[in-house]
Short mmCIF file of C-alpha atoms and ligand atoms in Angstrom, two decimals:
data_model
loop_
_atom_site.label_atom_id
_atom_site.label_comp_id
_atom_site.label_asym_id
_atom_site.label_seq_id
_atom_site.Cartn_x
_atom_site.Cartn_y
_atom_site.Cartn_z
CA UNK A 1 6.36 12.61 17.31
CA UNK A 2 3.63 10.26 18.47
CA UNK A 3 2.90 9.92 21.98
CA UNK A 4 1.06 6.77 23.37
CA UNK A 5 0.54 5.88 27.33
CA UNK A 6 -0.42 2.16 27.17
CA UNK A 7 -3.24 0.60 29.42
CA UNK A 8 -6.53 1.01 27.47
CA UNK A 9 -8.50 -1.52 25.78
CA UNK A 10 -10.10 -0.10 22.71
CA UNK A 11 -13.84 0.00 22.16
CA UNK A 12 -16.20 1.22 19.24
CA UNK A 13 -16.27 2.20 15.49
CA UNK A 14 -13.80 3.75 12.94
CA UNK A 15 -15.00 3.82 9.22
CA UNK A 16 -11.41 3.09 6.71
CA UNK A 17 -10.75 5.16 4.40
CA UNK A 18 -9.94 4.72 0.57
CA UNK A 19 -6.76 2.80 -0.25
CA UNK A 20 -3.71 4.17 -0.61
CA UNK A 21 -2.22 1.78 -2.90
CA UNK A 22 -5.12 1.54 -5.02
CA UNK A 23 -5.78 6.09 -5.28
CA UNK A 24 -1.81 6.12 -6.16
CA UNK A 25 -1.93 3.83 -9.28
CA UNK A 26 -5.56 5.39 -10.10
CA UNK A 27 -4.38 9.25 -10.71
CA UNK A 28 -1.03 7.36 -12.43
CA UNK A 29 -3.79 6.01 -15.02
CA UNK A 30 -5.21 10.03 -15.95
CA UNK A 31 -2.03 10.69 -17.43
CA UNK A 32 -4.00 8.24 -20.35
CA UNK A 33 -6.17 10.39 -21.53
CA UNK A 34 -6.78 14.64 -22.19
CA UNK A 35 -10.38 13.78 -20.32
CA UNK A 36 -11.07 14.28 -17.09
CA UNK A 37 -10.56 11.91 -14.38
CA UNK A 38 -12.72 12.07 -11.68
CA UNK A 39 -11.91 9.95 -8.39
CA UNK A 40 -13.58 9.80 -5.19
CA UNK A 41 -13.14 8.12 -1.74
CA UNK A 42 -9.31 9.30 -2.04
CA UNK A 43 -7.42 8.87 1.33
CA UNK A 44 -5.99 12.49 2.58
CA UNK A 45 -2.29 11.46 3.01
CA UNK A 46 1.13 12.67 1.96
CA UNK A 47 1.62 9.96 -0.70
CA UNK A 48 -1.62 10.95 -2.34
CA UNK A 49 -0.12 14.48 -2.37
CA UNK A 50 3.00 13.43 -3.79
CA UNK A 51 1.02 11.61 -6.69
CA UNK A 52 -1.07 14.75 -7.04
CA UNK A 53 1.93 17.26 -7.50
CA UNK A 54 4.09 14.72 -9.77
CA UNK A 55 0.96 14.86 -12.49
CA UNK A 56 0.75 18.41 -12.15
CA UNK A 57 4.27 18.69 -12.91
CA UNK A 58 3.74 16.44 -16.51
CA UNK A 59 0.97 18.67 -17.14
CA UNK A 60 -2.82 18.25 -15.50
CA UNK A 61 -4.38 20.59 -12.83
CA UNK A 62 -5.83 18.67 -10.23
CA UNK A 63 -8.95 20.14 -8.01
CA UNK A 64 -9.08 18.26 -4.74
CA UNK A 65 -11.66 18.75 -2.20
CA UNK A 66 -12.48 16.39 0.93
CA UNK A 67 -12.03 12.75 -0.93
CA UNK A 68 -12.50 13.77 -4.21
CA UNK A 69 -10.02 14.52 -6.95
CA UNK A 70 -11.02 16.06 -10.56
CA UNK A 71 -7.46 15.78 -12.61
CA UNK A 72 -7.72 17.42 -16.14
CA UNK A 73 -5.59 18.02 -19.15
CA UNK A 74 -3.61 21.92 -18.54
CA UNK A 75 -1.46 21.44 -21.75
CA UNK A 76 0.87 19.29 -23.67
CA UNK A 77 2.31 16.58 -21.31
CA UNK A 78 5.76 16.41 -20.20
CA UNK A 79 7.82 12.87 -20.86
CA UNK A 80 10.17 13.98 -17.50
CA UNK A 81 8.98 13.17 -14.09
CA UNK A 82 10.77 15.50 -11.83
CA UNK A 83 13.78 13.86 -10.24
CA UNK A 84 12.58 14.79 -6.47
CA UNK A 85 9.12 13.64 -6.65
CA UNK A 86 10.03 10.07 -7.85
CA UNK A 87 12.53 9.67 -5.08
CA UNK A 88 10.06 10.67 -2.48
CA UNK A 89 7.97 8.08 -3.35
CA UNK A 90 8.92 5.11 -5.04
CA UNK A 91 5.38 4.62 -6.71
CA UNK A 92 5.88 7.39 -8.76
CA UNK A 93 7.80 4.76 -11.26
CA UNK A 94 4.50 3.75 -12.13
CA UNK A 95 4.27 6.97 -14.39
CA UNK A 96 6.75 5.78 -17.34
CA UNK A 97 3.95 3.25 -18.55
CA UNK A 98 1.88 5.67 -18.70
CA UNK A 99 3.64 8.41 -20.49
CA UNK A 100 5.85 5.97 -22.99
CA UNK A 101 2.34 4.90 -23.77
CA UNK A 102 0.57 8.31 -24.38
CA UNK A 103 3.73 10.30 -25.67
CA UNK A 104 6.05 7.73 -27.26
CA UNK A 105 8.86 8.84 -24.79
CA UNK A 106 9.50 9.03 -20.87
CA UNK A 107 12.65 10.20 -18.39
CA UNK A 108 11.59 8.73 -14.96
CA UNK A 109 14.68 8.33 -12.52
CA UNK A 110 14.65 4.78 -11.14
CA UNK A 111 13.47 4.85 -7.61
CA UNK A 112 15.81 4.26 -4.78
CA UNK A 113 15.76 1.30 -2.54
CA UNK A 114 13.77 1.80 0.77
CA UNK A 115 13.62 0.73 4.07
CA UNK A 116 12.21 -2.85 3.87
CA UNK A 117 14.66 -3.83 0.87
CA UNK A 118 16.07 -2.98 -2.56
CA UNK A 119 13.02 -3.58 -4.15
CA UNK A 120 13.96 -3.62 -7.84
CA UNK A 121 12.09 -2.48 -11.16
CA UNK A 122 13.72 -4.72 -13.39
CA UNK A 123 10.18 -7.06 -13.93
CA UNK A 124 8.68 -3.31 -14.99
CA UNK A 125 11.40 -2.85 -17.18
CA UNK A 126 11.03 -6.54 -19.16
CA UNK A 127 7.84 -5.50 -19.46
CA UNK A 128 7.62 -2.66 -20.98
CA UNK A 129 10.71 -3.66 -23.26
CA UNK A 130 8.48 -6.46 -24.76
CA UNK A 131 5.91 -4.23 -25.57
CA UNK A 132 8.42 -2.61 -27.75
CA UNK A 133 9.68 0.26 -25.35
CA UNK A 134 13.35 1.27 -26.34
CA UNK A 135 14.73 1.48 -22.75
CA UNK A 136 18.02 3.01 -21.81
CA UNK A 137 19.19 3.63 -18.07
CA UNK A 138 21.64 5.90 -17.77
CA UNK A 139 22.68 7.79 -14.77
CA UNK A 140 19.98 6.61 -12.30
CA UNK A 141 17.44 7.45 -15.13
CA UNK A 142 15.49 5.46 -17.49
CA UNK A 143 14.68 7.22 -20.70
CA UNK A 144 12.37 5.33 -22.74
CA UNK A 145 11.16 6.07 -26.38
CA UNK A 146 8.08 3.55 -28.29
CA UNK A 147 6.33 5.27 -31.24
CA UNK A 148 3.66 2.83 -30.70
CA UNK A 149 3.59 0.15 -27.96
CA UNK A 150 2.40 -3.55 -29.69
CA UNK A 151 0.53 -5.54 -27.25
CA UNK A 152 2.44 -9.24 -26.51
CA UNK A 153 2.71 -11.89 -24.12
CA UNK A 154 4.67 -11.05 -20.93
CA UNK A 155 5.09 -13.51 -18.03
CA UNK A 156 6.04 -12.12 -14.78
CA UNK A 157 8.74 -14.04 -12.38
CA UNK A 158 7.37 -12.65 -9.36
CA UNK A 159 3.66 -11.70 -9.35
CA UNK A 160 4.51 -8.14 -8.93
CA UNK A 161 2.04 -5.55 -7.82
CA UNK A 162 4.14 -2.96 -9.56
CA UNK A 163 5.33 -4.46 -12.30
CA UNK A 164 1.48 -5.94 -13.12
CA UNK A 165 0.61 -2.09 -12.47
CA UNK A 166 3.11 -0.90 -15.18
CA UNK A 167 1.71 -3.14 -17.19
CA UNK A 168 -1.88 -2.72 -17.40
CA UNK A 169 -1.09 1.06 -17.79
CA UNK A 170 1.16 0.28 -20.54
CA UNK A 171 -1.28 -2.24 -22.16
CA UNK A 172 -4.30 0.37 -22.14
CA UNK A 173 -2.75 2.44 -25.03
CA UNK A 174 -0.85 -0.63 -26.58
CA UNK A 175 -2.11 -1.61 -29.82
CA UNK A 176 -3.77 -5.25 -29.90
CA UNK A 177 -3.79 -7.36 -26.42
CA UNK A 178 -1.25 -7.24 -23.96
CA UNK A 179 -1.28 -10.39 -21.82
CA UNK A 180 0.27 -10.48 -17.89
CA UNK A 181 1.29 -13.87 -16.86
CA UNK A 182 1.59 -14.56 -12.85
CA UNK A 183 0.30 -11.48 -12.34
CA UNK A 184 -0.67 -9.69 -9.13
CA UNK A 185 -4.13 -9.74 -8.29
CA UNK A 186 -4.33 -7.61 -4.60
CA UNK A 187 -7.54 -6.08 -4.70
CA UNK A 188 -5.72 -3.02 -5.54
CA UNK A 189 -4.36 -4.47 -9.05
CA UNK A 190 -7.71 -5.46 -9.97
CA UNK A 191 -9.19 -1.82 -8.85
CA UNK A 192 -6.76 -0.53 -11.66
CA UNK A 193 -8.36 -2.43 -14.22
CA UNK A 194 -11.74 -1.75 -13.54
CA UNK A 195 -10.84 1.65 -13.71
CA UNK A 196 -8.99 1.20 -16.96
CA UNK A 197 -11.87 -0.78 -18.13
CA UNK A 198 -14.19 1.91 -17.34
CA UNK A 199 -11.86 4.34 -19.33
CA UNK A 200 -12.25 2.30 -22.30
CA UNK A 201 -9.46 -0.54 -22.72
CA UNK A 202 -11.27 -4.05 -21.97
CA UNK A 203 -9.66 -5.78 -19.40
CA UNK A 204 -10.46 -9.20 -18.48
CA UNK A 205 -9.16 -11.35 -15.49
CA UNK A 206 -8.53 -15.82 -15.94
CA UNK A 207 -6.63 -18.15 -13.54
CA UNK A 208 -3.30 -17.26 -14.29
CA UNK A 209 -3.22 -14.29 -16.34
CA UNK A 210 -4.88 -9.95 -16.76
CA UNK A 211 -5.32 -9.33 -20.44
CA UNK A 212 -6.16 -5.80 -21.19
CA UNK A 213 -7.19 -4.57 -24.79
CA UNK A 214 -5.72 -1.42 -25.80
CA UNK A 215 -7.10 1.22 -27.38
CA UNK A 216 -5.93 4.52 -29.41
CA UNK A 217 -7.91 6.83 -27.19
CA UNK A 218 -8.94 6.46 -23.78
CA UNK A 219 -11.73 8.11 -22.06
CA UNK A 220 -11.87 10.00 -18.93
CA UNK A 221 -14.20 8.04 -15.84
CA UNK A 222 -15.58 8.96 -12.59
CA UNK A 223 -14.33 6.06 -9.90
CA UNK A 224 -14.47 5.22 -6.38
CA UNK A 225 -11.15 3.55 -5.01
CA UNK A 226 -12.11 1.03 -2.46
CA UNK A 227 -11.63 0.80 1.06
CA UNK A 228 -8.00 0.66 2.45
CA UNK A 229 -7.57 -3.16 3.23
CA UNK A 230 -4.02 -2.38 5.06
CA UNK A 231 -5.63 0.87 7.31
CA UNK A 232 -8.49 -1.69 8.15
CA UNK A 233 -6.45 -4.73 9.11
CA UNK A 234 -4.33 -2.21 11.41
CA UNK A 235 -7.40 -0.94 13.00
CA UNK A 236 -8.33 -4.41 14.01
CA UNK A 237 -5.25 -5.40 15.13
CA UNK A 238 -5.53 -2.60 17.71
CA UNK A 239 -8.43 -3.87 18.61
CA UNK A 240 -7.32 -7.27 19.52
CA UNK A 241 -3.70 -6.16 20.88
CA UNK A 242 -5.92 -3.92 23.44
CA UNK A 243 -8.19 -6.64 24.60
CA UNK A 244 -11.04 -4.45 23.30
CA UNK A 245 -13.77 -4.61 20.89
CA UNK A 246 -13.26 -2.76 17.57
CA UNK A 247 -15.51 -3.01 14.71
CA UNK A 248 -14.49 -1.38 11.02
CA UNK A 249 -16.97 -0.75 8.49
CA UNK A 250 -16.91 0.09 5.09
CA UNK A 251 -14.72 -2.15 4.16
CA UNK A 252 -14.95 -5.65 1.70
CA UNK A 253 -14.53 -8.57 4.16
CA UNK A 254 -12.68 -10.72 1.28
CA UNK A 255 -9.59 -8.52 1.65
CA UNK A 256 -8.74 -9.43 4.79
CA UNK A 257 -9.72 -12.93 4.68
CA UNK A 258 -5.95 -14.29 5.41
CA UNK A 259 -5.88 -12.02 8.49
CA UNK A 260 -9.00 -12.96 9.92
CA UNK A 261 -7.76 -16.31 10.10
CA UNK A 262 -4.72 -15.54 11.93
CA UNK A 263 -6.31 -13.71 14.24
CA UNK A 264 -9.04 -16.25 15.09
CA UNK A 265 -6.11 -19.06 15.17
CA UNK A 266 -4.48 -16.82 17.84
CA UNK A 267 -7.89 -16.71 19.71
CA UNK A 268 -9.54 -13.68 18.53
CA UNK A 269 -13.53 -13.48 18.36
CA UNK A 270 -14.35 -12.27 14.48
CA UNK A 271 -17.79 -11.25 13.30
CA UNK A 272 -18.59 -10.08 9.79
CA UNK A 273 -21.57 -8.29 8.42
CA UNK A 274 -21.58 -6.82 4.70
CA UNK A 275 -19.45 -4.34 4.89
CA UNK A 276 -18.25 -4.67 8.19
CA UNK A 277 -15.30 -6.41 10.55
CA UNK A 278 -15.50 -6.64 14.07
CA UNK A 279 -13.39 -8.35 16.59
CA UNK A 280 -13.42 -8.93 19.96
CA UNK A 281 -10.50 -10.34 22.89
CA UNK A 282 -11.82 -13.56 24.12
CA UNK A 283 -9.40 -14.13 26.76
CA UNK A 284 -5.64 -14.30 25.87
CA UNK A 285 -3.93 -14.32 22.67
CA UNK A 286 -2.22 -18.20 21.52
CA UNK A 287 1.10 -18.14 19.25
CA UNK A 288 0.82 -18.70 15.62
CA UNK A 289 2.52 -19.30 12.64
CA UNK A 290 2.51 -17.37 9.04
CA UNK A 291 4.13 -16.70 5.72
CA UNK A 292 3.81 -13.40 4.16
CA UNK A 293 2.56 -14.19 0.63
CA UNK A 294 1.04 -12.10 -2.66
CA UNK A 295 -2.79 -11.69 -2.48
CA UNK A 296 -4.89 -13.77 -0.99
CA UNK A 297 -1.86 -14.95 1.75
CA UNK A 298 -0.97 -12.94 4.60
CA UNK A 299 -0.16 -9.28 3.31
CA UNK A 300 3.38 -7.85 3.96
CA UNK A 301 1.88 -4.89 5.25
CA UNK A 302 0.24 -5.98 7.97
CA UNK A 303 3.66 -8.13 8.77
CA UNK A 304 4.79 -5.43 11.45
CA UNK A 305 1.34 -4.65 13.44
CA UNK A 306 1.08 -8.56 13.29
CA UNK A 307 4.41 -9.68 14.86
CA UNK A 308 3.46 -6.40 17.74
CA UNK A 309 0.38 -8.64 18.50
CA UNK A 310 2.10 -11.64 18.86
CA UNK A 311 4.60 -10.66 20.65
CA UNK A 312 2.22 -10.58 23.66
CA UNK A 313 0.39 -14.00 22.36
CA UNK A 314 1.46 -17.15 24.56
CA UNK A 315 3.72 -19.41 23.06
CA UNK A 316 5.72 -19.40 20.73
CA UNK A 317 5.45 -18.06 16.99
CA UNK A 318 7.27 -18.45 13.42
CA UNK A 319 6.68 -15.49 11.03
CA UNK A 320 7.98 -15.67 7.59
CA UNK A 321 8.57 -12.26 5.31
CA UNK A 322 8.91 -13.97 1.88
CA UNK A 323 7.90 -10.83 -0.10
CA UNK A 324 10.08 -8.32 1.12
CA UNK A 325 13.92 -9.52 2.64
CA UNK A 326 14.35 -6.06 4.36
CA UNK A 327 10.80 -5.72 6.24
CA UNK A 328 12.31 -5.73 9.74
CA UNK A 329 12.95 -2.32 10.68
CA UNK A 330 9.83 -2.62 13.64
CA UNK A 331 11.79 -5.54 15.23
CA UNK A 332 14.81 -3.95 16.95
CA UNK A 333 12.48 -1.02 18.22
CA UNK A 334 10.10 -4.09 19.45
CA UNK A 335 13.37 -5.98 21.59
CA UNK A 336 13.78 -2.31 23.29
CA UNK A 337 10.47 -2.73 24.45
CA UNK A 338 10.89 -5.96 25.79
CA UNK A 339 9.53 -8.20 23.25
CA UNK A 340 11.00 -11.64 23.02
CA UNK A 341 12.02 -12.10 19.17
CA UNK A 342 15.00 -13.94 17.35
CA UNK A 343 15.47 -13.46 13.82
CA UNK A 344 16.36 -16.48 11.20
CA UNK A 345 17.24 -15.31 8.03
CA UNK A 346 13.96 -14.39 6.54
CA UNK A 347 11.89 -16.08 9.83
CA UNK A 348 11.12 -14.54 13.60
CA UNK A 349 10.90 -16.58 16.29
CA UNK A 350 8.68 -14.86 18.86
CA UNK A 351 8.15 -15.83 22.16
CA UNK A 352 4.96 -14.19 24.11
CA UNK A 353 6.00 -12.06 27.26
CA UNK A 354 4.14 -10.58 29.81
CA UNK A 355 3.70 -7.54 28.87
CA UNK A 356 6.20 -4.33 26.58
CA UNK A 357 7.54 -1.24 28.18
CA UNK A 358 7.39 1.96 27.10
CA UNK A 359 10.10 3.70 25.62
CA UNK A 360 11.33 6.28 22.41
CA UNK A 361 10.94 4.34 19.59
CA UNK A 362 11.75 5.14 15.57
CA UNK A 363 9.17 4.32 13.20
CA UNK A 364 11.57 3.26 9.89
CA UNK A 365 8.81 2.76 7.56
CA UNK A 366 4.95 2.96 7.43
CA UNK A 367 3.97 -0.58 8.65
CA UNK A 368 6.41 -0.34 11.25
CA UNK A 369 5.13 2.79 12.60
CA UNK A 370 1.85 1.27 12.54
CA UNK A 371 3.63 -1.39 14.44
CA UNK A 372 5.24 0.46 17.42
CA UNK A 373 2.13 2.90 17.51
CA UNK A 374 0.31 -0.51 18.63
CA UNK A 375 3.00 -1.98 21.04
CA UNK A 376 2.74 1.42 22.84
CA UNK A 377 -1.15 1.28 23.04
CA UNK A 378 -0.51 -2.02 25.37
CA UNK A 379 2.93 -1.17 26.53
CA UNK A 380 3.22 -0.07 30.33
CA UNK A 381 4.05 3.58 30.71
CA UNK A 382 4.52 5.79 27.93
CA UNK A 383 6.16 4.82 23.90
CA UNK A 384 7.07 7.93 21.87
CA UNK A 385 7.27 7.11 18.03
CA UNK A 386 10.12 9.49 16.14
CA UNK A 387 9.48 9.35 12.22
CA UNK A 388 6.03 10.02 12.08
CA UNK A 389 6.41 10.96 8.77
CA UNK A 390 6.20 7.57 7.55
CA UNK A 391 2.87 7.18 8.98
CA UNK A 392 1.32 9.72 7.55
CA UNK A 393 2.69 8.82 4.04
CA UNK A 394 -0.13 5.81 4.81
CA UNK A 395 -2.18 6.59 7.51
CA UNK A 396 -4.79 9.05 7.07
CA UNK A 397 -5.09 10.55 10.81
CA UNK A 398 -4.18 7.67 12.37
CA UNK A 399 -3.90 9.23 15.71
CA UNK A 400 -7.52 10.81 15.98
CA UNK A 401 -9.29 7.56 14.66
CA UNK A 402 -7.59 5.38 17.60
CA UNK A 403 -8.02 8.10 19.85
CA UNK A 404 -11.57 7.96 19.15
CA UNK A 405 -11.45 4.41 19.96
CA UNK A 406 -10.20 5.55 23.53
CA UNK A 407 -6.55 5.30 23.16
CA UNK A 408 -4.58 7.77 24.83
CA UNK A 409 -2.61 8.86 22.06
CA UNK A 410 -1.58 12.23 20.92
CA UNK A 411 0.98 13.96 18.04
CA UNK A 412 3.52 16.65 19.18
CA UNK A 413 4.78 19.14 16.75
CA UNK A 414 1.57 18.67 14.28
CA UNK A 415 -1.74 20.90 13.99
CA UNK A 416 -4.41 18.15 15.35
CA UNK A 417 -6.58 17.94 12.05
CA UNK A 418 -5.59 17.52 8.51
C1 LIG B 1 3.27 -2.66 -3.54
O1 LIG B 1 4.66 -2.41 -3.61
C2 LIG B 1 2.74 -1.80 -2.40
N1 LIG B 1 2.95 -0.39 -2.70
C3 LIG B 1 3.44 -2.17 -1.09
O2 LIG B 1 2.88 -1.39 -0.04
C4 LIG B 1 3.17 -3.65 -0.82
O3 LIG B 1 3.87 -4.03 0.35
C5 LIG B 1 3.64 -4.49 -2.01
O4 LIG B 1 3.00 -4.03 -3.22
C6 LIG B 1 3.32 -5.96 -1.84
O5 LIG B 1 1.96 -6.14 -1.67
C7 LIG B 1 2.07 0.24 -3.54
O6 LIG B 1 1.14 -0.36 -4.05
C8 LIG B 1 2.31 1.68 -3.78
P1 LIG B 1 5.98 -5.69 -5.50
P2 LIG B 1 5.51 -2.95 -4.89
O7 LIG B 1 6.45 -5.16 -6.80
O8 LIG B 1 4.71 -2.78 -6.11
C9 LIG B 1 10.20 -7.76 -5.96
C10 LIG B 1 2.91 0.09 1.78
O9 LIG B 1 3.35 0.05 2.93
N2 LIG B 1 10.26 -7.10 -7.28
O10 LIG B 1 4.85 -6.67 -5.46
O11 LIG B 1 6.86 -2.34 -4.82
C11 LIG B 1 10.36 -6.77 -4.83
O12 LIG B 1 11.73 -6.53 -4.57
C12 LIG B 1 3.72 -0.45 0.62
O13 LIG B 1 1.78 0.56 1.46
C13 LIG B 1 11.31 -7.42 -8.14
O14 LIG B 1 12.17 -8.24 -7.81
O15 LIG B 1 5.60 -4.51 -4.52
C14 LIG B 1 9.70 -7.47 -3.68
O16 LIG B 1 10.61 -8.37 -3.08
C15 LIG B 1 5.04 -1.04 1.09
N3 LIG B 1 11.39 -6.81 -9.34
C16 LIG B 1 8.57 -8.26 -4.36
O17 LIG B 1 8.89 -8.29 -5.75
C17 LIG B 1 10.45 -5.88 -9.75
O18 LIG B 1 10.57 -5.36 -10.89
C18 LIG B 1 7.21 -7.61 -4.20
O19 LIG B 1 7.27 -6.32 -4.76
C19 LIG B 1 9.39 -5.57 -8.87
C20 LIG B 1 9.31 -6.19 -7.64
#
């Protein structure tokens, strides 16, 4: 359980870490190839563990020291991700590209729903079914079998981070060109196929489409994910929610362009340097309005910490989840702290209060643990957050880096250093 005793404005430096959602996909793609993968600036988080033990399981050994992973070939591959691993993390679909590609057969159980919604796989599964996959689900599994995967055409309904994911994977050992219409281009997607480039299948990014060139064999590569866009938009949002002055570096300013407007709209000083964000209170927070959208909008992730922030911001604001039609689980925990929010359909309607009180909170999903963690660092009195496992599925020590920032925030029940 986290413990937070609100009241301190939040000053200095915290450096982010590599992203989650790009390392995931990354050790997904070494199941291509009997080469080594080598892959550095890897966040130290469960999720990352998750993804580590679910390709040992189908057949690599995988040395991991600090932020570096080496993931080589042990033995034959196995087509059948273990049931347990793929429900603990839903991102563990994103092996059955991979191995339908490499072995010409896959068993991956489909992955549940979760807490923000039902989130369905069936844009992965038209996918790789037009590529040629023979897909049959049966019994909460889908067993695939392709001898060889043709490259074609494939337009996406819904721009898909997953799905484009799948994809790409898929493509890399297709034969000929696969093409991904409407597809997801989060800096995360693109990460993949720069990677997937660099292992040898030509990728190649226009206006409304990824093409990637598959090959026979793929190569092993040495990559650095980049910085954790999600971890650093949080970090600034603590900064502003504090009335403090918080500055994040290593990170690429582009990826968090769409926040950095929303926070100067709600009167937030932001300063940029190269690799740097910094920003500053200038007085109080104003209301404002957003739509959650696919990269470059507003992110869905930082949804949660956002709607925290403006629950203190004067006015009133309209928030609009259009990516994910469950991603509300922070708002319930936010009304027993006193925040002022009405939910319409897939809207909020907040209206700035004075101030939040403390109280025991459950965190129901990463983002909203991320969420309550920072309506406790400006509540009065004391929030305790239950479900901290959630947070550290996406937070690498999330506790020491704010607490290093001067929060006074602490975990009970966990040794204080990864
Ligand atoms: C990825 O999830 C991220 N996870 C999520 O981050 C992120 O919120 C999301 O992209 C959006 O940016 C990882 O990268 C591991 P989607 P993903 O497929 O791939 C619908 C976090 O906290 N959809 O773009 O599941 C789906 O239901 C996590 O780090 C279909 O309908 O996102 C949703 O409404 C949470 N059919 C929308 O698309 C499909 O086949 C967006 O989902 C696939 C998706």
């Amino acid at each position: 359980m986290i413990v937070v005793r609100g009241g301190r404005s939040l000053f200095g430096r915290v450096r982010a870490a590599g992203a989650k959602n790009a390392a995931l996909p990354a050790i997904f793609a070494s199941l291509l190839t009997s080469e080594p993968v080598e892959l550095l600036h890897v966040p130290c988080l469960r999720d990352v563990e998750t993804a580590v033990e679910l390709v040992e399981a189908l057949g690599k050994e995988v040395l991991w020291e600090g932020g570096r992973l080496v993931i080589r070939e042990a033995g034959p591959l196995s087509p059948r991700a273990p049931e347990g691993l793929v429900r603990r993390m839903r991102a563990s679909f994103l092996v059955l590209g991979p191995l339908v590609a490499r072995l010409g057969e896959a068993q991956v159980p489909l992955p549940g729903g979760c807490a923000i919604g039902t989130r369905p796989v069936d844009l992965h599964l038209k996918g790789l079914s037009a590529l040629g996959a023979e897909l049959t689900v049966r019994g909460g599994w889908v067993h695939a079998r392709a001898p060889r995967l043709q490259g074609r055409t494939v337009y996406l309904d819904y721009p898909s981070v997953g799905a484009t994911e799948q994809l790409l994977l898929a493509g890399a050992l297709a034969d000929r060109e696969t093409v991904v219409l409407n597809p997801a281009r989060e800096p995360e997607v693109v990460d993949l196929s720069r990677l997937l480039s660099a292992m040898g299948a030509e990728t190649h990014w226009e206006e409304d489409r990824v093409t990637v060139k598959g090959g026979r064999e793929l190569s092993g590569a040495s990559w650095e994910v980049i910085p954790d866009r999600i971890e650093a938009g949080t970090f600034l949002l603590a900064g502003a929610i504090t009335g403090g002055k918080v500055r994040v570096e290593g990170v690429i300013p582009e990826h968090l362009g769409a926040l950095l407007v929303k926070l100067g709209e709600a009167g937030v000083g932001v300063e940029l340097g190269g690799d740097w964000v910094e920003v500053a209170a200038k007085g109080g927070l104003r209301g404002v309005n957003l739509e959650t959208r696919p990269y470059p909008g507003f992110p869905t992730d930082l949804q949660p910490p956002m709607v925290s922030l403006l629950s203190l911001a004067r006015g009133e604001s309209l928030v609009t989840e259009t990516v994910f039609e469950g991603r509300f689980g922070h708002v319930g925990e936010l009304l027993r702290m006193g925040a002022s929010i009405r939910r319409q359909g897939a809207s909020l309607l907040i209206r700035g209060v004075e101030g939040l009180t403390g109280t025991r909170t459950l965190a129901s999903d990463i983002r909203a643990g991320a969420a309550l963690v920072l309506a406790g660092l400006v509540a009065q009195g004391t929030t305790y957050v239950e479900g901290t496992e959630h947070i550290h599925r996406g937070y690498e020590n999330l506790t020491e880096k704010l607490r290093e920032l001067g929060a006074w925030i602490w975990e009970e029940g966990r040794e204080s250093s990864r």
